[in-house]
Coordinates of C-alpha atoms in Angstrom, one line a residue:
M263 CA -5.2 -19.6 -62.3
F264 CA -8.5 -21.5 -62.4
K265 CA -8.6 -21.4 -66.2
R266 CA -5.0 -22.6 -66.5
H267 CA -5.5 -25.5 -64.0
F268 CA -9.1 -26.3 -64.9
T269 CA -8.5 -30.0 -65.2
R270 CA -6.9 -30.2 -61.8
F271 CA -9.7 -28.1 -60.3
L272 CA -12.2 -30.4 -61.8
S273 CA -10.4 -33.5 -60.4
V274 CA -10.6 -32.1 -56.9
V275 CA -14.3 -31.2 -57.3
L276 CA -15.2 -34.7 -58.5
M277 CA -13.1 -36.4 -55.8
V278 CA -14.8 -34.4 -53.0
L279 CA -18.2 -34.9 -54.7
I280 CA -17.8 -38.7 -54.8
A281 CA -16.2 -39.0 -51.3
V282 CA -18.6 -36.8 -49.4
G283 CA -21.6 -38.0 -51.4
F284 CA -20.9 -41.7 -50.7
I285 CA -20.0 -41.1 -47.0
S286 CA -23.1 -39.0 -46.3
G287 CA -25.4 -41.2 -48.3
I288 CA -24.4 -44.5 -46.8
G289 CA -23.8 -43.1 -43.3
A290 CA -27.1 -41.2 -43.1
S291 CA -29.2 -44.2 -44.3
K292 CA -29.3 -45.6 -40.7
D293 CA -30.7 -42.3 -39.4
K294 CA -33.2 -42.1 -42.2
I295 CA -34.4 -45.7 -41.4
D296 CA -34.6 -44.8 -37.7
Y297 CA -36.6 -41.6 -38.4
S298 CA -39.0 -43.5 -40.7
M299 CA -39.3 -46.3 -38.0
I300 CA -40.2 -43.7 -35.4
D301 CA -42.8 -42.0 -37.6
Y302 CA -44.3 -45.4 -38.4
Y303 CA -44.3 -46.4 -34.7
K304 CA -46.3 -43.2 -33.9
A305 CA -48.6 -43.2 -36.9
R306 CA -49.7 -46.9 -36.4
T307 CA -49.7 -46.8 -32.6
V308 CA -47.4 -49.8 -32.5
S309 CA -47.7 -51.8 -29.3
D310 CA -44.8 -51.6 -26.8
F311 CA -46.0 -54.7 -25.0
I312 CA -48.1 -57.7 -26.0
I313 CA -49.4 -59.5 -22.9
K314 CA -50.5 -63.1 -23.7
S315 CA -52.5 -65.0 -21.1
K316 CA -51.3 -68.5 -20.3
S317 CA -54.7 -69.4 -19.0
D318 CA -57.7 -70.6 -21.0
E319 CA -59.8 -68.1 -19.1
G320 CA -58.0 -65.2 -20.8
F321 CA -58.1 -61.6 -19.5
S322 CA -60.9 -59.8 -17.8
G323 CA -61.7 -56.1 -18.1
D324 CA -60.0 -55.6 -14.7
D325 CA -56.8 -57.0 -16.1
A326 CA -56.9 -54.5 -19.0
A327 CA -57.6 -51.6 -16.6
K328 CA -54.7 -52.8 -14.4
A329 CA -52.3 -52.8 -17.3
E330 CA -53.5 -49.3 -18.3
T331 CA -53.1 -47.9 -14.8
L332 CA -49.7 -49.6 -14.3
L333 CA -48.3 -48.0 -17.5
G334 CA -49.7 -44.5 -16.7
G335 CA -52.7 -44.2 -19.0
A336 CA -51.5 -46.4 -21.8
T337 CA -53.8 -47.4 -24.7
V338 CA -54.9 -51.0 -24.3
D339 CA -56.6 -53.1 -26.9
T340 CA -58.0 -56.6 -26.1
G341 CA -58.2 -59.6 -28.4
V342 CA -56.8 -63.0 -29.0
S343 CA -54.4 -64.4 -31.6
V344 CA -53.7 -68.1 -32.4
D345 CA -51.2 -69.7 -34.7
L346 CA -52.4 -72.9 -36.3
S347 CA -49.9 -75.2 -37.9
V348 CA -50.7 -75.7 -41.6
G349 CA -47.7 -77.6 -42.8
E350 CA -44.0 -78.2 -42.1
K351 CA -42.6 -75.0 -40.4
R352 CA -45.6 -73.1 -41.6
S353 CA -48.5 -71.5 -39.6
L354 CA -51.6 -69.5 -40.0
R355 CA -52.2 -66.7 -37.6
L356 CA -55.7 -65.6 -36.7
Y357 CA -56.2 -62.3 -35.0
F358 CA -59.7 -61.8 -33.4
L359 CA -60.0 -58.1 -32.6
D360 CA -62.6 -55.5 -31.9
F361 CA -62.8 -53.7 -35.2
D362 CA -64.9 -50.9 -33.7
N363 CA -62.3 -50.0 -31.2
W364 CA -59.0 -50.8 -33.0
N365 CA -56.5 -48.3 -31.6
V366 CA -53.2 -50.2 -31.3
N367 CA -51.2 -51.8 -34.2
V368 CA -53.5 -50.3 -36.7
P369 CA -52.6 -51.7 -40.1
D370 CA -52.4 -49.9 -43.4
I371 CA -55.0 -50.9 -46.0
V372 CA -53.1 -51.3 -49.2
K373 CA -56.0 -52.7 -51.3
G374 CA -59.7 -53.0 -50.8
E375 CA -61.8 -51.2 -48.2
R376 CA -62.7 -51.1 -44.5
A377 CA -64.8 -53.9 -43.0
T378 CA -68.4 -52.9 -42.5
G379 CA -69.6 -56.1 -41.0
S380 CA -68.5 -59.1 -38.9
A381 CA -68.4 -61.3 -42.0
Q382 CA -65.7 -59.1 -43.6
I383 CA -62.1 -59.6 -42.7
Y384 CA -58.6 -58.4 -43.6
A385 CA -55.7 -60.5 -44.9
E386 CA -52.0 -59.6 -44.7
R387 CA -50.5 -58.9 -48.0
S388 CA -48.2 -61.4 -49.7
D389 CA -44.5 -61.4 -49.6
N390 CA -41.6 -63.9 -50.0
V391 CA -43.2 -66.3 -47.5
I392 CA -46.8 -65.1 -46.8
K393 CA -49.0 -66.5 -49.7
G394 CA -51.8 -63.9 -49.1
Y395 CA -55.3 -63.6 -50.4
E396 CA -57.2 -61.5 -52.9
V397 CA -60.0 -59.1 -52.1
G398 CA -63.3 -61.0 -52.5
D399 CA -61.9 -64.4 -51.5
E400 CA -64.3 -66.4 -49.3
I401 CA -62.9 -68.3 -46.3
V402 CA -64.6 -70.9 -44.2
L403 CA -63.8 -70.8 -40.4
D404 CA -64.5 -74.1 -38.8
F405 CA -64.2 -73.3 -35.1
K406 CA -64.4 -77.0 -34.1
E407 CA -61.3 -77.7 -36.2
I408 CA -59.6 -74.5 -35.0
L409 CA -60.1 -75.3 -31.3
I410 CA -59.2 -79.0 -31.6
K411 CA -56.0 -78.2 -33.5
L412 CA -55.1 -75.5 -31.0
S413 CA -55.5 -77.9 -28.1
E414 CA -53.4 -80.5 -29.8
Q415 CA -50.6 -78.0 -30.4
N416 CA -50.7 -76.9 -26.7
G417 CA -50.8 -80.5 -25.5
A418 CA -54.2 -80.0 -23.9
Q419 CA -57.4 -82.0 -24.2
I420 CA -60.9 -80.7 -24.8
S421 CA -63.6 -82.0 -22.5
A422 CA -66.3 -84.2 -23.8
E423 CA -68.9 -81.6 -22.9
I424 CA -67.2 -78.9 -25.0
L425 CA -66.7 -81.4 -27.9
R426 CA -70.4 -82.1 -28.0
M427 CA -71.1 -78.3 -28.1
L428 CA -68.5 -77.9 -30.9
D429 CA -70.3 -80.6 -32.9
R430 CA -73.4 -78.3 -33.0
L431 CA -71.5 -75.3 -34.4
K432 CA -71.8 -74.4 -38.0
P433 CA -68.8 -73.2 -40.0
V434 CA -68.7 -69.4 -40.4
N435 CA -68.2 -67.9 -43.9
V436 CA -66.2 -64.7 -44.1
T437 CA -65.0 -62.6 -47.0
V438 CA -61.7 -60.7 -47.5
C439 CA -62.6 -57.1 -47.9
G440 CA -59.1 -55.6 -47.6
I441 CA -55.4 -56.4 -48.0
V442 CA -53.4 -54.8 -45.2
Q443 CA -49.8 -54.3 -44.0
S444 CA -49.5 -54.9 -40.3
P445 CA -47.0 -52.7 -38.4
L446 CA -45.7 -55.8 -36.6
T447 CA -45.0 -58.1 -39.5
F448 CA -43.2 -56.1 -42.3
A449 CA -40.2 -58.4 -42.9
R450 CA -40.6 -60.2 -46.2
D451 CA -38.6 -63.3 -45.5
G452 CA -40.7 -64.9 -42.9
E453 CA -42.2 -63.8 -39.5
P454 CA -41.7 -66.3 -36.7
S455 CA -44.8 -67.9 -35.4
Y456 CA -45.7 -68.6 -31.7
N457 CA -45.2 -72.3 -32.5
N458 CA -41.4 -72.1 -32.2
P459 CA -39.8 -73.3 -28.9
P460 CA -40.1 -70.5 -26.3
D461 CA -36.4 -70.5 -25.5
L462 CA -35.5 -69.8 -29.2
P463 CA -33.6 -66.5 -29.3
V464 CA -35.1 -63.6 -31.3
Q465 CA -33.4 -63.4 -34.7
N466 CA -32.2 -60.1 -36.2
T467 CA -31.3 -61.2 -39.8
T468 CA -33.5 -62.1 -42.7
T469 CA -31.8 -65.4 -43.0
G470 CA -32.2 -66.2 -39.3
T471 CA -35.8 -67.6 -39.8
K472 CA -35.0 -70.2 -42.5
D473 CA -35.0 -73.0 -39.9
M474 CA -37.9 -71.6 -37.9
D475 CA -41.7 -72.0 -38.1
V476 CA -42.9 -68.9 -39.9
L477 CA -46.3 -67.5 -40.8
E478 CA -47.8 -68.5 -44.1
N479 CA -50.8 -66.3 -43.8
I480 CA -52.3 -63.8 -41.4
L481 CA -56.0 -63.0 -41.1
F482 CA -57.6 -60.2 -39.0
I483 CA -61.1 -61.2 -37.9
S484 CA -63.8 -59.4 -35.9
K485 CA -64.3 -60.8 -32.4
T486 CA -68.0 -60.9 -33.0
V487 CA -67.4 -63.9 -35.3
I488 CA -66.3 -66.1 -32.4
P489 CA -69.2 -68.4 -31.5
T490 CA -70.5 -68.6 -27.9
Y491 CA -71.9 -71.5 -25.9
K492 CA -75.4 -70.3 -26.6
D493 CA -74.7 -70.6 -30.4
A494 CA -74.3 -74.3 -29.7
V495 CA -76.9 -74.7 -26.9
S496 CA -79.6 -72.1 -27.4
F497 CA -81.4 -72.7 -24.1
L498 CA -78.3 -72.0 -22.0
P499 CA -78.8 -69.3 -19.3
D500 CA -77.1 -65.9 -20.1
D501 CA -74.9 -66.1 -17.0
M502 CA -73.3 -69.3 -18.3
N503 CA -72.7 -68.0 -21.8
E504 CA -69.1 -67.5 -22.8
P505 CA -67.2 -67.3 -26.1
F506 CA -65.2 -70.4 -27.1
L507 CA -62.2 -68.1 -27.5
K508 CA -61.7 -65.6 -24.8
D509 CA -59.6 -62.4 -24.8
G510 CA -56.1 -63.8 -24.4
D511 CA -54.1 -60.8 -25.6
L512 CA -53.6 -57.3 -24.4
Y513 CA -51.9 -54.9 -26.9
V514 CA -50.4 -52.0 -24.9
A515 CA -49.1 -48.8 -26.4
V516 CA -47.5 -46.5 -23.8
Q517 CA -48.7 -42.9 -23.6
D518 CA -45.3 -41.2 -24.2
R519 CA -44.7 -42.1 -27.9
N520 CA -41.5 -40.1 -27.9
R521 CA -39.8 -42.5 -25.5
F522 CA -39.3 -45.1 -28.3
N523 CA -36.8 -43.1 -30.4
A524 CA -35.7 -46.1 -32.5
F525 CA -34.8 -48.4 -29.5
S526 CA -32.9 -45.8 -27.5
A527 CA -31.1 -46.8 -24.3
D528 CA -33.8 -45.0 -22.3
Y529 CA -36.5 -47.0 -24.0
K530 CA -34.7 -50.2 -23.4
S531 CA -34.4 -49.6 -19.6
Y532 CA -38.0 -48.5 -19.5
A533 CA -39.2 -51.6 -21.3
E534 CA -37.3 -53.9 -19.0
K535 CA -38.5 -52.1 -15.9
Q536 CA -42.2 -52.2 -17.0
K537 CA -42.0 -55.8 -18.2
A538 CA -40.8 -56.8 -14.7
E539 CA -43.7 -54.9 -13.1
L540 CA -46.2 -56.3 -15.5
K541 CA -45.0 -59.9 -14.7
E542 CA -45.5 -59.2 -11.0
S543 CA -49.0 -57.8 -11.5
L544 CA -50.2 -60.4 -14.1
A545 CA -48.4 -63.5 -13.0
D546 CA -50.1 -66.0 -15.3
A547 CA -49.1 -64.1 -18.5
E548 CA -46.2 -63.8 -21.0
I549 CA -44.9 -60.3 -21.7
L550 CA -43.6 -59.6 -25.2
T551 CA -41.8 -56.3 -26.0
L552 CA -40.7 -54.8 -29.3
Y553 CA -37.3 -56.4 -28.6
D554 CA -39.1 -59.7 -29.2
N555 CA -40.5 -58.5 -32.6
Y556 CA -38.5 -59.9 -35.5
S557 CA -39.4 -57.2 -38.0
F558 CA -38.4 -54.3 -35.9
N559 CA -35.3 -56.0 -34.6
S560 CA -34.0 -57.1 -38.0
L561 CA -34.6 -53.7 -39.6
K562 CA -32.7 -52.1 -36.7
S563 CA -29.8 -54.6 -37.0
Y564 CA -29.5 -54.0 -40.8
G565 CA -29.5 -50.3 -40.3
E566 CA -26.7 -50.5 -37.8
K567 CA -24.7 -52.6 -40.3
V568 CA -25.1 -50.0 -43.0
E569 CA -24.0 -47.3 -40.5
N570 CA -20.8 -49.3 -39.7
I571 CA -20.1 -49.5 -43.5
G572 CA -20.4 -45.8 -43.5
Y573 CA -17.7 -45.4 -40.9
V574 CA -15.3 -47.7 -42.8
L575 CA -16.0 -45.8 -46.0
M576 CA -15.4 -42.5 -44.2
V577 CA -11.9 -43.5 -43.2
A578 CA -11.1 -45.0 -46.7
F579 CA -12.4 -42.0 -48.6
L580 CA -10.7 -39.5 -46.3
F581 CA -7.4 -41.2 -46.9
V582 CA -7.8 -41.4 -50.6
T583 CA -9.2 -37.8 -50.9
A584 CA -6.2 -36.4 -48.9
L585 CA -3.8 -38.3 -51.2
V586 CA -5.5 -37.1 -54.4
V587 CA -5.6 -33.5 -53.2
L588 CA -2.1 -33.5 -51.9
S589 CA -0.8 -35.0 -55.2
T590 CA -2.8 -32.6 -57.3
M591 CA -1.7 -29.5 -55.4
I592 CA 2.0 -30.6 -55.3
R593 CA 2.0 -30.9 -59.0
L594 CA 0.2 -27.6 -59.5
I595 CA 2.6 -25.8 -57.2
E596 CA 5.6 -27.5 -58.9
E597 CA 4.4 -26.1 -62.2
E598 CA 4.4 -22.6 -60.8
R599 CA 7.8 -22.7 -59.2
S600 CA 8.9 -19.7 -61.3
Q601 CA 5.8 -17.6 -60.5
I602 CA 6.3 -18.3 -56.8
A603 CA 10.0 -17.2 -57.1
C604 CA 8.9 -14.0 -58.7
L605 CA 6.3 -13.3 -56.0
K606 CA 8.9 -14.0 -53.3
T607 CA 11.3 -11.6 -55.1
L608 CA 8.6 -8.9 -55.2
G609 CA 8.2 -9.2 -51.4
Y610 CA 5.1 -11.3 -51.1
S611 CA 5.0 -13.3 -47.9
S612 CA 4.9 -17.1 -47.8
A613 CA 1.4 -16.9 -46.2
G614 CA 0.1 -14.6 -49.0
I615 CA 1.4 -17.0 -51.7
I616 CA 0.1 -20.1 -50.0
S617 CA -3.3 -18.5 -49.5
K618 CA -3.8 -18.3 -53.2
Y619 CA -3.5 -22.1 -53.5
I620 CA -5.6 -22.6 -50.3
L621 CA -8.3 -20.5 -51.9
F622 CA -8.1 -22.7 -55.0
A623 CA -8.5 -25.9 -52.9
L624 CA -11.3 -24.3 -50.8
I625 CA -13.4 -23.3 -53.8
A626 CA -12.9 -26.8 -55.4
T627 CA -13.9 -28.6 -52.2
G628 CA -16.8 -26.2 -51.6
I629 CA -18.3 -26.8 -55.0
G630 CA -17.7 -30.6 -54.7
G631 CA -19.2 -30.6 -51.2
A632 CA -22.3 -28.7 -52.3
G633 CA -23.0 -31.2 -55.0
A634 CA -22.2 -34.0 -52.7
Y635 CA -25.2 -33.1 -50.5
F636 CA -27.6 -34.0 -53.4
V637 CA -25.6 -37.1 -54.3
G638 CA -25.9 -38.2 -50.7
I639 CA -29.7 -37.7 -50.6
G640 CA -30.0 -39.7 -53.9
L641 CA -27.8 -42.6 -52.6
M642 CA -29.7 -42.6 -49.2
R643 CA -33.0 -42.9 -51.0
L644 CA -31.6 -45.7 -53.2
I645 CA -30.4 -47.7 -50.2
Y646 CA -33.9 -47.2 -48.6
F647 CA -35.5 -48.5 -51.7
V648 CA -33.1 -51.5 -51.8
F649 CA -34.3 -52.3 -48.2
N650 CA -37.7 -53.0 -49.8
Y651 CA -36.4 -56.3 -51.1
S652 CA -36.2 -57.6 -47.5
F653 CA -38.8 -55.4 -45.8
C654 CA -42.1 -53.7 -46.6
M655 CA -40.5 -50.4 -45.6
P656 CA -42.6 -47.7 -43.9
P657 CA -43.0 -44.4 -45.7
I658 CA -39.7 -42.6 -45.8
S659 CA -39.4 -39.9 -43.2
A660 CA -39.3 -36.2 -44.3
G661 CA -36.8 -35.5 -41.6
V662 CA -33.5 -34.0 -42.7
V663 CA -30.4 -36.0 -42.0
V664 CA -27.2 -33.9 -42.2
V665 CA -24.9 -35.1 -39.4
F666 CA -22.9 -37.5 -41.5
Y667 CA -22.7 -35.0 -44.3
I668 CA -21.4 -32.2 -42.1
I669 CA -18.8 -34.4 -40.4
A670 CA -17.6 -35.8 -43.8
F671 CA -17.5 -32.5 -45.5
A672 CA -15.8 -30.7 -42.6
V673 CA -13.1 -33.4 -42.3
I674 CA -12.4 -33.6 -46.0
V675 CA -12.2 -29.8 -46.3
A676 CA -9.8 -29.6 -43.4
G677 CA -7.8 -32.5 -44.8
S678 CA -7.6 -30.9 -48.3
L679 CA -6.6 -27.5 -46.9
L680 CA -4.0 -29.1 -44.7
A681 CA -2.6 -31.0 -47.6
T682 CA -2.5 -27.8 -49.7
A683 CA -0.8 -25.9 -46.9
I684 CA 1.9 -28.6 -46.4
A685 CA 2.7 -28.6 -50.2
G686 CA 2.8 -24.7 -50.2
I687 CA 5.0 -24.4 -47.1
K688 CA 7.4 -26.9 -48.6
M689 CA 7.7 -24.9 -51.8
T690 CA 7.8 -21.4 -50.3
N691 CA 10.6 -22.4 -47.9
E692 CA 13.0 -22.6 -50.8
R693 CA 15.0 -19.6 -52.0
P694 CA 13.8 -17.7 -55.1
A695 CA 17.1 -18.6 -57.0
D696 CA 16.5 -22.3 -56.4
L697 CA 12.9 -22.0 -57.5
L698 CA 13.9 -20.4 -60.8
R699 CA 16.0 -23.4 -61.6
P700 CA 14.3 -26.6 -62.9
K701 CA 13.7 -29.2 -60.2
P702 CA 16.7 -31.5 -60.1
P703 CA 16.0 -35.2 -60.9
K704 CA 16.1 -37.7 -58.0
A705 CA 19.3 -39.4 -57.4
G706 CA 19.6 -42.9 -58.9
K707 CA 19.4 -45.9 -56.6
K708 CA 21.2 -49.2 -56.8
V709 CA 19.3 -52.2 -58.1
L710 CA 19.0 -55.2 -55.9
L711 CA 21.7 -57.2 -57.7
E712 CA 24.2 -54.4 -57.2
K713 CA 24.0 -55.0 -53.5
I714 CA 25.2 -58.6 -54.0
P715 CA 28.8 -58.2 -55.2
F716 CA 29.7 -61.8 -55.9
I717 CA 26.8 -62.0 -58.5
W718 CA 27.0 -58.4 -59.8
N719 CA 30.7 -58.4 -60.5
K720 CA 30.5 -61.5 -62.7
L721 CA 27.7 -60.1 -64.9
P722 CA 28.5 -58.7 -68.4
F723 CA 28.3 -55.0 -69.0
R724 CA 25.4 -55.3 -71.4
F725 CA 23.2 -56.9 -68.7
K726 CA 24.2 -54.3 -66.1
S727 CA 23.3 -51.4 -68.4
T728 CA 19.9 -52.9 -69.1
E729 CA 19.1 -53.5 -65.5
I730 CA 20.2 -49.9 -64.5
G731 CA 18.2 -48.5 -67.3
R732 CA 15.1 -50.3 -66.1
A733 CA 15.6 -49.1 -62.6
H734 CA 15.7 -45.4 -63.7
V735 CA 12.7 -45.6 -66.0

């Protein structure tokens, strides 16, 4: 039977291979993105909360300890980040961090080496918007210019005393020792800066930032580079010495890293609850969560869109596959009318006869489904690779994603076997004598003009015969 109907067997195998492969590949892409996002979140200790002080005094050590205690032993890094406007809708972000105790939002060094001194810094790698730097580039940090520009952006005014101190500061020369990929800024089409209006909603598409102020460059600098008052006035007493830029940021990573689970409902309620408690405890501060992060939000949004496409394709492919299998099996069974008649005459039951064709369909769908698993993996990896055009994607997770494959395969097998059973039942319900006769042709139908007598009756016979012939072709 398989040799005689090899072409039909192959058509069913290929149809199932394509249908299940495409459904599982596209549908499972979202889960693969989620698993990769979770692994990246854990590996880089991504911050769940960024607490930004609204005061020039910044945060004290007690504030950091308070946040750590409130969040149940969370990991807290201190630092300060400023966004300086460098052009129309373009900003430069400067992170001042403790390189010796960098535990949260640890970037991946993609080129160069680790910083070994305060004069060495990291630069974010270039993308569609970020211009980037090269290893070995020297950068001059003029803290007088930085602080004046920062005050102008915030609508504040620097006192005359501080300005006189700033006049005494010398520019600091630093060198880029490494190009890094930050776990907070992996979208390639522009990361929104802090210079956007505070009431602007968080975007979740790569085109949503086209009218926003975005980051043109990001530099990671050791906090020890920040000058102090004594650098300007050497005779100043130690108890009056302070850095010109104080710790204005707390980067908080919660202890339970499994809670995130790619923005699960439990994580959302947890983040909202903890954000409210942090606001009560640290009144003069702004609390940012991962839901305020453009890169994570847009990646999650695009993953959900791909998943929705997978559901639509599942319905479409299931419908098409069922039609193809039904058509194939009806024609196969029609060709074996005489064999079925002989089997019924010999006493074979209808169930026994139908089981032969069900086995045919089962083996065909089984082979197609087995191959579809690898087609799905290949397509899923291709989609993940395509995402790199809009995101610096984290390393792909090694987790196995089979939910979409199992659902698609099970439904298509069930649909194929049901279609085969329907075609078989219809054929075995006929009498052996009728099955031995050729299948009678379908009765002819009237053409449209025949249903309009006052037109049809006036037409010549030659025209009528031509129209009827066309209708029966």
